[in-house]
Tab-separated table of N, CA and C in Angstrom:
chain	number	residue	atom	x	y	z
A	1	MET	N	52.493	-12.232	-20.479
A	1	MET	CA	51.281	-12.692	-19.828
A	1	MET	C	50.461	-13.492	-20.842
A	2	THR	N	49.996	-14.675	-20.458
A	2	THR	CA	49.217	-15.513	-21.351
A	2	THR	C	47.814	-14.926	-21.512
A	3	PRO	N	47.166	-15.250	-22.635
A	3	PRO	CA	45.794	-14.751	-22.832
A	3	PRO	C	44.856	-15.195	-21.694
A	4	PHE	N	45.018	-16.407	-21.210
A	4	PHE	CA	44.168	-16.881	-20.115
A	4	PHE	C	44.338	-16.024	-18.872
A	5	LEU	N	45.587	-15.751	-18.505
A	5	LEU	CA	45.878	-14.962	-17.313
A	5	LEU	C	45.384	-13.525	-17.487
A	6	ARG	N	45.556	-12.960	-18.690
A	6	ARG	CA	45.093	-11.593	-18.959
A	6	ARG	C	43.564	-11.525	-18.820
A	7	ASN	N	42.844	-12.501	-19.376
A	7	ASN	CA	41.378	-12.521	-19.272
A	7	ASN	C	40.925	-12.707	-17.829
A	8	ALA	N	41.629	-13.544	-17.065
A	8	ALA	CA	41.285	-13.748	-15.663
A	8	ALA	C	41.456	-12.450	-14.883
A	9	CYS	N	42.508	-11.696	-15.191
A	9	CYS	CA	42.738	-10.409	-14.520
A	9	CYS	C	41.629	-9.419	-14.866
A	10	LEU	N	41.233	-9.375	-16.142
A	10	LEU	CA	40.166	-8.460	-16.555
A	10	LEU	C	38.845	-8.809	-15.872
A	11	ILE	N	38.526	-10.085	-15.803
A	11	ILE	CA	37.300	-10.513	-15.123
A	11	ILE	C	37.360	-10.131	-13.657
A	12	GLY	N	38.510	-10.314	-13.033
A	12	GLY	CA	38.673	-9.948	-11.624
A	12	GLY	C	38.492	-8.461	-11.390
A	13	LEU	N	38.894	-7.646	-12.370
A	13	LEU	CA	38.722	-6.195	-12.239
A	13	LEU	C	37.279	-5.777	-12.477
A	14	LEU	N	36.589	-6.424	-13.399
A	14	LEU	CA	35.224	-6.040	-13.750
A	14	LEU	C	34.176	-6.594	-12.796
A	15	LEU	N	34.427	-7.734	-12.177
A	15	LEU	CA	33.439	-8.373	-11.314
A	15	LEU	C	33.002	-7.501	-10.142
A	16	PRO	N	33.911	-6.856	-9.386
A	16	PRO	CA	33.447	-6.003	-8.295
A	16	PRO	C	32.572	-4.853	-8.781
A	17	ALA	N	32.880	-4.272	-9.946
A	17	ALA	CA	32.071	-3.174	-10.478
A	17	ALA	C	30.674	-3.664	-10.834
A	18	ALA	N	30.576	-4.840	-11.434
A	18	ALA	CA	29.266	-5.385	-11.783
A	18	ALA	C	28.461	-5.700	-10.535
A	19	THR	N	29.101	-6.240	-9.515
A	19	THR	CA	28.406	-6.554	-8.268
A	19	THR	C	27.903	-5.288	-7.601
A	20	THR	N	28.707	-4.228	-7.589
A	20	THR	CA	28.300	-2.960	-6.997
A	20	THR	C	27.133	-2.368	-7.765
A	21	ALA	N	27.192	-2.398	-9.094
A	21	ALA	CA	26.102	-1.857	-9.900
A	21	ALA	C	24.817	-2.624	-9.630
A	22	GLY	N	24.897	-3.943	-9.524
A	22	GLY	CA	23.716	-4.745	-9.231
A	22	GLY	C	23.120	-4.405	-7.877
A	23	ALA	N	23.964	-4.177	-6.892
A	23	ALA	CA	23.487	-3.816	-5.556
A	23	ALA	C	22.798	-2.465	-5.590
A	24	GLN	N	23.326	-1.509	-6.376
A	24	GLN	CA	22.700	-0.201	-6.481
A	24	GLN	C	21.339	-0.307	-7.139
A	25	GLU	N	21.219	-1.137	-8.188
A	25	GLU	CA	19.930	-1.306	-8.846
A	25	GLU	C	18.912	-1.898	-7.890
A	26	THR	N	19.333	-2.851	-7.060
A	26	THR	CA	18.430	-3.459	-6.098
A	26	THR	C	17.938	-2.424	-5.096
A	27	GLU	N	18.847	-1.578	-4.601
A	27	GLU	CA	18.468	-0.556	-3.624
A	27	GLU	C	17.505	0.453	-4.232
A	28	ILE	N	17.762	0.863	-5.492
A	28	ILE	CA	16.923	1.843	-6.154
A	28	ILE	C	15.525	1.267	-6.363
A	29	GLY	N	15.399	-0.022	-6.612
A	29	GLY	CA	14.119	-0.647	-6.896
A	29	GLY	C	13.239	-0.862	-5.671
A	30	ARG	N	13.685	-0.503	-4.486
A	30	ARG	CA	12.904	-0.724	-3.269
A	30	ARG	C	11.994	0.472	-3.039
A	31	ASN	N	10.711	0.295	-3.378
A	31	ASN	CA	9.758	1.381	-3.273
A	31	ASN	C	8.328	0.844	-3.252
A	32	ILE	N	7.396	1.748	-3.295
A	32	ILE	CA	5.984	1.406	-3.411
A	32	ILE	C	5.525	1.826	-4.806
A	33	SER	N	4.829	0.946	-5.481
A	33	SER	CA	4.274	1.235	-6.792
A	33	SER	C	2.750	1.232	-6.674
A	34	ILE	N	2.122	2.333	-7.102
A	34	ILE	CA	0.661	2.437	-7.050
A	34	ILE	C	0.164	2.814	-8.440
A	35	GLU	N	-0.722	1.990	-8.959
A	35	GLU	CA	-1.308	2.233	-10.273
A	35	GLU	C	-2.817	2.363	-10.136
A	36	LEU	N	-3.381	3.458	-10.640
A	36	LEU	CA	-4.837	3.558	-10.754
A	36	LEU	C	-5.208	2.705	-11.951
A	37	ASN	N	-5.784	1.547	-11.672
A	37	ASN	CA	-6.027	0.549	-12.704
A	37	ASN	C	-7.379	0.725	-13.374
A	38	ALA	N	-8.389	1.152	-12.608
A	38	ALA	CA	-9.729	1.316	-13.167
A	38	ALA	C	-10.504	2.357	-12.373
A	39	ALA	N	-11.437	3.007	-13.064
A	39	ALA	CA	-12.347	3.960	-12.440
A	39	ALA	C	-13.719	3.726	-13.048
A	40	VAL	N	-14.673	3.323	-12.208
A	40	VAL	CA	-16.001	2.955	-12.688
A	40	VAL	C	-17.053	3.755	-11.924
A	41	SER	N	-17.904	4.455	-12.670
A	41	SER	CA	-18.991	5.217	-12.043
A	41	SER	C	-20.136	4.284	-11.670
A	42	SER	N	-20.744	4.577	-10.529
A	42	SER	CA	-21.918	3.819	-10.083
A	42	SER	C	-22.840	4.782	-9.346
A	43	ASP	N	-23.985	4.269	-8.881
A	43	ASP	CA	-24.912	5.106	-8.113
A	43	ASP	C	-24.273	5.603	-6.825
A	44	ALA	N	-23.328	4.836	-6.279
A	44	ALA	CA	-22.668	5.194	-5.019
A	44	ALA	C	-21.570	6.241	-5.219
A	45	GLY	N	-21.095	6.416	-6.447
A	45	GLY	CA	-20.008	7.360	-6.726
A	45	GLY	C	-19.008	6.751	-7.685
A	46	CYS	N	-17.784	7.217	-7.609
A	46	CYS	CA	-16.721	6.722	-8.473
A	46	CYS	C	-15.906	5.682	-7.718
A	47	LYS	N	-15.907	4.457	-8.234
A	47	LYS	CA	-15.125	3.382	-7.613
A	47	LYS	C	-13.756	3.331	-8.282
A	48	LEU	N	-12.718	3.589	-7.478
A	48	LEU	CA	-11.341	3.591	-7.954
A	48	LEU	C	-10.664	2.290	-7.540
A	49	SER	N	-10.058	1.609	-8.489
A	49	SER	CA	-9.326	0.368	-8.213
A	49	SER	C	-7.838	0.618	-8.430
A	50	PHE	N	-7.054	0.365	-7.385
A	50	PHE	CA	-5.613	0.570	-7.417
A	50	PHE	C	-4.899	-0.771	-7.332
A	51	LEU	N	-3.857	-0.919	-8.127
A	51	LEU	CA	-2.940	-2.050	-8.024
A	51	LEU	C	-1.708	-1.518	-7.303
A	52	VAL	N	-1.379	-2.103	-6.155
A	52	VAL	CA	-0.255	-1.617	-5.358
A	52	VAL	C	0.729	-2.757	-5.101
A	53	ILE	N	2.018	-2.437	-5.221
A	53	ILE	CA	3.066	-3.424	-4.968
A	53	ILE	C	4.088	-2.816	-4.016
A	54	ASN	N	4.345	-3.530	-2.937
A	54	ASN	CA	5.386	-3.165	-1.988
A	54	ASN	C	6.691	-3.764	-2.511
A	55	GLY	N	7.578	-2.924	-3.019
A	55	GLY	CA	8.847	-3.381	-3.565
A	55	GLY	C	9.946	-3.524	-2.525
A	56	HIS	N	9.614	-3.249	-1.272
A	56	HIS	CA	10.592	-3.409	-0.192
A	56	HIS	C	10.733	-4.888	0.163
A	57	ALA	N	11.790	-5.225	0.856
A	57	ALA	CA	12.033	-6.611	1.263
A	57	ALA	C	11.242	-6.989	2.510
A	58	SER	N	10.621	-6.005	3.168
A	58	SER	CA	9.903	-6.253	4.422
A	58	SER	C	8.432	-5.866	4.316
A	59	MET	N	7.650	-6.435	5.198
A	59	MET	CA	6.216	-6.185	5.278
A	59	MET	C	5.932	-4.743	5.691
A	60	ILE	N	4.918	-4.153	5.067
A	60	ILE	CA	4.370	-2.883	5.535
A	60	ILE	C	3.027	-3.234	6.161
A	61	ALA	N	2.914	-3.013	7.462
A	61	ALA	CA	1.713	-3.402	8.202
A	61	ALA	C	0.535	-2.478	7.897
A	62	LYS	N	0.836	-1.210	7.604
A	62	LYS	CA	-0.232	-0.254	7.329
A	62	LYS	C	0.319	0.884	6.485
A	63	ALA	N	-0.380	1.198	5.397
A	63	ALA	CA	-0.017	2.314	4.527
A	63	ALA	C	-1.270	3.124	4.238
A	64	VAL	N	-1.304	4.354	4.731
A	64	VAL	CA	-2.439	5.246	4.515
A	64	VAL	C	-1.901	6.510	3.855
A	65	TYR	N	-2.509	6.879	2.723
A	65	TYR	CA	-2.055	8.055	1.990
A	65	TYR	C	-3.104	9.157	2.026
A	66	GLU	N	-2.620	10.395	2.257
A	66	GLU	CA	-3.479	11.570	2.114
A	66	GLU	C	-3.515	11.901	0.634
A	67	THR	N	-4.721	11.978	0.087
A	67	THR	CA	-4.865	12.255	-1.337
A	67	THR	C	-5.741	13.480	-1.541
A	68	VAL	N	-5.495	14.161	-2.627
A	68	VAL	CA	-6.282	15.319	-3.015
A	68	VAL	C	-6.925	14.981	-4.353
A	69	LEU	N	-8.240	15.105	-4.416
A	69	LEU	CA	-8.971	14.820	-5.646
A	69	LEU	C	-9.311	16.144	-6.323
A	70	PHE	N	-8.934	16.256	-7.582
A	70	PHE	CA	-9.213	17.454	-8.374
A	70	PHE	C	-10.314	17.136	-9.374
A	71	ASP	N	-11.176	18.111	-9.635
A	71	ASP	CA	-12.215	17.899	-10.634
A	71	ASP	C	-11.611	18.035	-12.032
A	72	ALA	N	-12.443	17.853	-13.047
A	72	ALA	CA	-11.968	17.892	-14.426
A	72	ALA	C	-11.441	19.268	-14.814
A	73	ALA	N	-11.860	20.322	-14.108
A	73	ALA	CA	-11.392	21.685	-14.383
A	73	ALA	C	-10.093	22.006	-13.645
A	74	GLY	N	-9.608	21.096	-12.804
A	74	GLY	CA	-8.361	21.299	-12.091
A	74	GLY	C	-8.509	21.921	-10.717
A	75	GLN	N	-9.745	22.054	-10.235
A	75	GLN	CA	-9.965	22.606	-8.904
A	75	GLN	C	-10.056	21.493	-7.870
A	76	VAL	N	-9.596	21.798	-6.649
A	76	VAL	CA	-9.657	20.814	-5.573
A	76	VAL	C	-11.117	20.485	-5.278
A	77	ASP	N	-11.425	19.209	-5.323
A	77	ASP	CA	-12.763	18.727	-4.989
A	77	ASP	C	-12.830	18.331	-3.516
A	78	ARG	N	-11.813	17.573	-3.063
A	78	ARG	CA	-11.768	17.128	-1.672
A	78	ARG	C	-10.421	16.521	-1.323
A	79	LEU	N	-10.144	16.504	-0.029
A	79	LEU	CA	-8.998	15.782	0.528
A	79	LEU	C	-9.559	14.549	1.204
A	80	THR	N	-8.856	13.436	1.063
A	80	THR	CA	-9.325	12.193	1.671
A	80	THR	C	-8.131	11.299	1.984
A	81	LEU	N	-8.390	10.264	2.756
A	81	LEU	CA	-7.361	9.274	3.083
A	81	LEU	C	-7.707	7.961	2.397
A	82	PHE	N	-6.713	7.356	1.749
A	82	PHE	CA	-6.856	6.028	1.171
A	82	PHE	C	-6.015	5.072	2.019
A	83	ASP	N	-6.675	4.131	2.659
A	83	ASP	CA	-6.011	3.152	3.525
A	83	ASP	C	-5.751	1.882	2.714
A	84	PHE	N	-4.510	1.678	2.339
A	84	PHE	CA	-4.131	0.507	1.546
A	84	PHE	C	-3.885	-0.719	2.417
A	85	GLY	N	-3.942	-0.546	3.738
A	85	GLY	CA	-3.813	-1.675	4.656
A	85	GLY	C	-2.425	-2.292	4.644
A	86	ALA	N	-2.385	-3.587	4.901
A	86	ALA	CA	-1.122	-4.334	4.950
A	86	ALA	C	-0.648	-4.654	3.532
A	87	LEU	N	0.660	-4.495	3.320
A	87	LEU	CA	1.242	-4.758	2.006
A	87	LEU	C	2.422	-5.709	2.158
A	88	PRO	N	2.230	-6.978	1.795
A	88	PRO	CA	3.342	-7.930	1.874
A	88	PRO	C	4.393	-7.598	0.818
A	89	PRO	N	5.643	-7.918	1.075
A	89	PRO	CA	6.705	-7.585	0.119
A	89	PRO	C	6.566	-8.344	-1.198
A	90	GLY	N	6.673	-7.591	-2.292
A	90	GLY	CA	6.720	-8.188	-3.618
A	90	GLY	C	5.442	-8.826	-4.124
A	91	ARG	N	4.323	-8.646	-3.422
A	91	ARG	CA	3.077	-9.283	-3.855
A	91	ARG	C	2.056	-8.215	-4.239
A	92	PRO	N	1.529	-8.275	-5.448
A	92	PRO	CA	0.542	-7.284	-5.869
A	92	PRO	C	-0.744	-7.403	-5.049
A	93	ARG	N	-1.340	-6.260	-4.764
A	93	ARG	CA	-2.618	-6.193	-4.058
A	93	ARG	C	-3.512	-5.188	-4.771
A	94	VAL	N	-4.795	-5.468	-4.820
A	94	VAL	CA	-5.764	-4.529	-5.382
A	94	VAL	C	-6.582	-3.965	-4.228
A	95	ARG	N	-6.700	-2.642	-4.216
A	95	ARG	CA	-7.498	-1.951	-3.203
A	95	ARG	C	-8.499	-1.055	-3.928
A	96	GLN	N	-9.740	-1.056	-3.431
A	96	GLN	CA	-10.781	-0.250	-4.057
A	96	GLN	C	-11.322	0.769	-3.060
A	97	PHE	N	-11.611	1.963	-3.590
A	97	PHE	CA	-12.168	3.044	-2.793
A	97	PHE	C	-13.286	3.691	-3.600
A	98	THR	N	-14.392	3.992	-2.951
A	98	THR	CA	-15.492	4.680	-3.609
A	98	THR	C	-15.509	6.128	-3.157
A	99	VAL	N	-15.503	7.013	-4.132
A	99	VAL	CA	-15.611	8.449	-3.864
A	99	VAL	C	-17.089	8.793	-3.986
A	100	PRO	N	-17.783	9.001	-2.855
A	100	PRO	CA	-19.228	9.223	-2.903
A	100	PRO	C	-19.583	10.567	-3.547
A	101	GLY	N	-20.705	10.564	-4.265
A	101	GLY	CA	-21.228	11.799	-4.841
A	101	GLY	C	-20.442	12.328	-6.018
A	102	ALA	N	-19.619	11.505	-6.624
A	102	ALA	CA	-18.834	11.954	-7.779
A	102	ALA	C	-18.810	10.879	-8.849
A	103	GLY	N	-19.093	11.281	-10.067
A	103	GLY	CA	-18.908	10.374	-11.191
A	103	GLY	C	-17.436	10.401	-11.581
A	104	CYS	N	-16.965	9.327	-12.134
A	104	CYS	CA	-15.540	9.262	-12.495
A	104	CYS	C	-15.171	10.297	-13.553
A	105	ASP	N	-16.126	10.642	-14.430
A	105	ASP	CA	-15.839	11.645	-15.456
A	105	ASP	C	-15.641	13.039	-14.854
A	106	ALA	N	-16.049	13.231	-13.612
A	106	ALA	CA	-15.868	14.517	-12.929
A	106	ALA	C	-14.484	14.647	-12.306
A	107	LEU	N	-13.749	13.525	-12.185
A	107	LEU	CA	-12.404	13.564	-11.599
A	107	LEU	C	-11.354	13.734	-12.693
A	108	GLY	N	-10.435	14.669	-12.465
A	108	GLY	CA	-9.382	14.901	-13.451
A	108	GLY	C	-8.013	14.461	-12.977
A	109	GLN	N	-7.798	14.520	-11.652
A	109	GLN	CA	-6.476	14.204	-11.128
A	109	GLN	C	-6.584	13.746	-9.683
A	110	ILE	N	-5.674	12.836	-9.311
A	110	ILE	CA	-5.507	12.412	-7.920
A	110	ILE	C	-4.064	12.701	-7.546
A	111	LEU	N	-3.888	13.499	-6.511
A	111	LEU	CA	-2.559	13.846	-6.016
A	111	LEU	C	-2.305	13.085	-4.723
A	112	PHE	N	-1.252	12.280	-4.708
A	112	PHE	CA	-0.828	11.623	-3.468
A	112	PHE	C	0.035	12.644	-2.726
A	113	ASN	N	-0.573	13.261	-1.713
A	113	ASN	CA	0.041	14.365	-0.979
A	113	ASN	C	1.142	13.890	-0.036
A	114	GLY	N	1.065	12.648	0.402
A	114	GLY	CA	2.066	12.090	1.308
A	114	GLY	C	1.467	10.959	2.110
A	115	ALA	N	2.313	10.277	2.844
A	115	ALA	CA	1.858	9.167	3.688
A	115	ALA	C	1.318	9.738	5.000
A	116	HIS	N	0.077	9.435	5.290
A	116	HIS	CA	-0.539	9.836	6.551
A	116	HIS	C	-0.090	8.887	7.663
A	117	ALA	N	0.051	7.611	7.308
A	117	ALA	CA	0.545	6.591	8.245
A	117	ALA	C	1.340	5.559	7.447
A	118	CYS	N	2.453	5.136	8.023
A	118	CYS	CA	3.281	4.108	7.409
A	118	CYS	C	3.892	3.292	8.539
A	119	GLU	N	3.354	2.089	8.741
A	119	GLU	CA	3.844	1.226	9.813
A	119	GLU	C	4.576	0.036	9.203
A	120	ALA	N	5.881	0.023	9.428
A	120	ALA	CA	6.723	-1.045	8.890
A	120	ALA	C	7.888	-1.230	9.853
A	121	ALA	N	7.850	-2.278	10.633
A	121	ALA	CA	8.833	-2.490	11.702
A	121	ALA	C	10.273	-2.516	11.201
A	122	ASP	N	10.505	-3.110	10.036
A	122	ASP	CA	11.876	-3.283	9.556
A	122	ASP	C	12.323	-2.216	8.556
A	123	LEU	N	11.493	-1.182	8.346
A	123	LEU	CA	11.817	-0.139	7.375
A	123	LEU	C	11.821	1.225	8.049
A	124	ASP	N	12.468	2.189	7.412
A	124	ASP	CA	12.484	3.527	7.998
A	124	ASP	C	11.131	4.214	7.792
A	125	GLY	N	10.931	5.325	8.463
A	125	GLY	CA	9.654	6.030	8.455
A	125	GLY	C	9.246	6.587	7.109
A	126	MET	N	10.175	6.701	6.175
A	126	MET	CA	9.868	7.234	4.849
A	126	MET	C	9.638	6.136	3.805
A	127	ALA	N	9.537	4.901	4.232
A	127	ALA	CA	9.424	3.765	3.308
A	127	ALA	C	8.218	3.872	2.380
A	128	CYS	N	7.140	4.483	2.839
A	128	CYS	CA	5.929	4.587	2.022
A	128	CYS	C	5.975	5.765	1.052
A	129	GLU	N	6.967	6.647	1.203
A	129	GLU	CA	7.026	7.845	0.360
A	129	GLU	C	8.235	7.902	-0.560
A	130	THR	N	9.387	7.461	-0.085
A	130	THR	CA	10.611	7.580	-0.868
A	130	THR	C	10.523	6.716	-2.125
A	131	GLY	N	10.703	7.335	-3.274
A	131	GLY	CA	10.708	6.600	-4.535
A	131	GLY	C	9.359	6.058	-4.956
A	132	ILE	N	8.270	6.614	-4.440
A	132	ILE	CA	6.945	6.126	-4.808
A	132	ILE	C	6.743	6.274	-6.317
A	133	GLU	N	6.221	5.229	-6.933
A	133	GLU	CA	5.945	5.236	-8.372
A	133	GLU	C	4.438	5.273	-8.562
A	134	LEU	N	3.959	6.259	-9.302
A	134	LEU	CA	2.525	6.442	-9.515
A	134	LEU	C	2.220	6.384	-11.005
A	135	GLU	N	1.172	5.629	-11.341
A	135	GLU	CA	0.755	5.489	-12.739
A	135	GLU	C	-0.757	5.453	-12.813
A	136	SER	N	-1.273	5.621	-14.020
A	136	SER	CA	-2.709	5.511	-14.237
A	136	SER	C	-2.986	4.838	-15.565
A	137	ARG	N	-3.941	3.919	-15.567
A	137	ARG	CA	-4.416	3.283	-16.795
A	137	ARG	C	-5.756	3.888	-17.205
A	138	THR	N	-6.117	5.000	-16.570
A	138	THR	CA	-7.398	5.654	-16.821
A	138	THR	C	-7.139	7.058	-17.364
A	139	ASP	N	-8.218	7.788	-17.596
A	139	ASP	CA	-8.097	9.185	-18.026
A	139	ASP	C	-7.798	10.099	-16.843
A	140	ILE	N	-7.845	9.572	-15.620
A	140	ILE	CA	-7.564	10.370	-14.424
A	140	ILE	C	-6.056	10.342	-14.200
A	141	GLU	N	-5.457	11.524	-14.151
A	141	GLU	CA	-4.021	11.635	-13.923
A	141	GLU	C	-3.717	11.351	-12.457
A	142	VAL	N	-2.613	10.653	-12.196
A	142	VAL	CA	-2.171	10.372	-10.825
A	142	VAL	C	-0.775	10.952	-10.663
A	143	THR	N	-0.616	11.831	-9.656
A	143	THR	CA	0.673	12.477	-9.401
A	143	THR	C	1.000	12.411	-7.920
A	144	GLY	N	2.220	12.810	-7.597
A	144	GLY	CA	2.602	12.795	-6.194
A	144	GLY	C	3.891	13.493	-5.934
């Protein structure tokens, strides 16, 4: 067997594996990413700014999350809904929510308890929850 033919055979054997691996990486990357980007105290309360990215290939018409806010001591302060609205695929969006009657230094953690509503015609009902990625750039921990 010539070196050219041997290399062509090896490439032919490796190419399907590389294509399959790439497809798996693409599937794994389809999720919602939510980052608590900023928390600013004001007279109205704690204003939370979230950067959210819909990593799915299709539009999410409505994404509402049930969240639990914990105080700095780790006790439940309140349950609330954060309505992130419409999320176009692959485009970052910033959403802000004000937590009335609370300074940001009083919040220790935000728990994303689950999706209260997830409307996406081309995606399954778990699109807003499966593989959700949560991060924080603040001192407030974000979990889910």
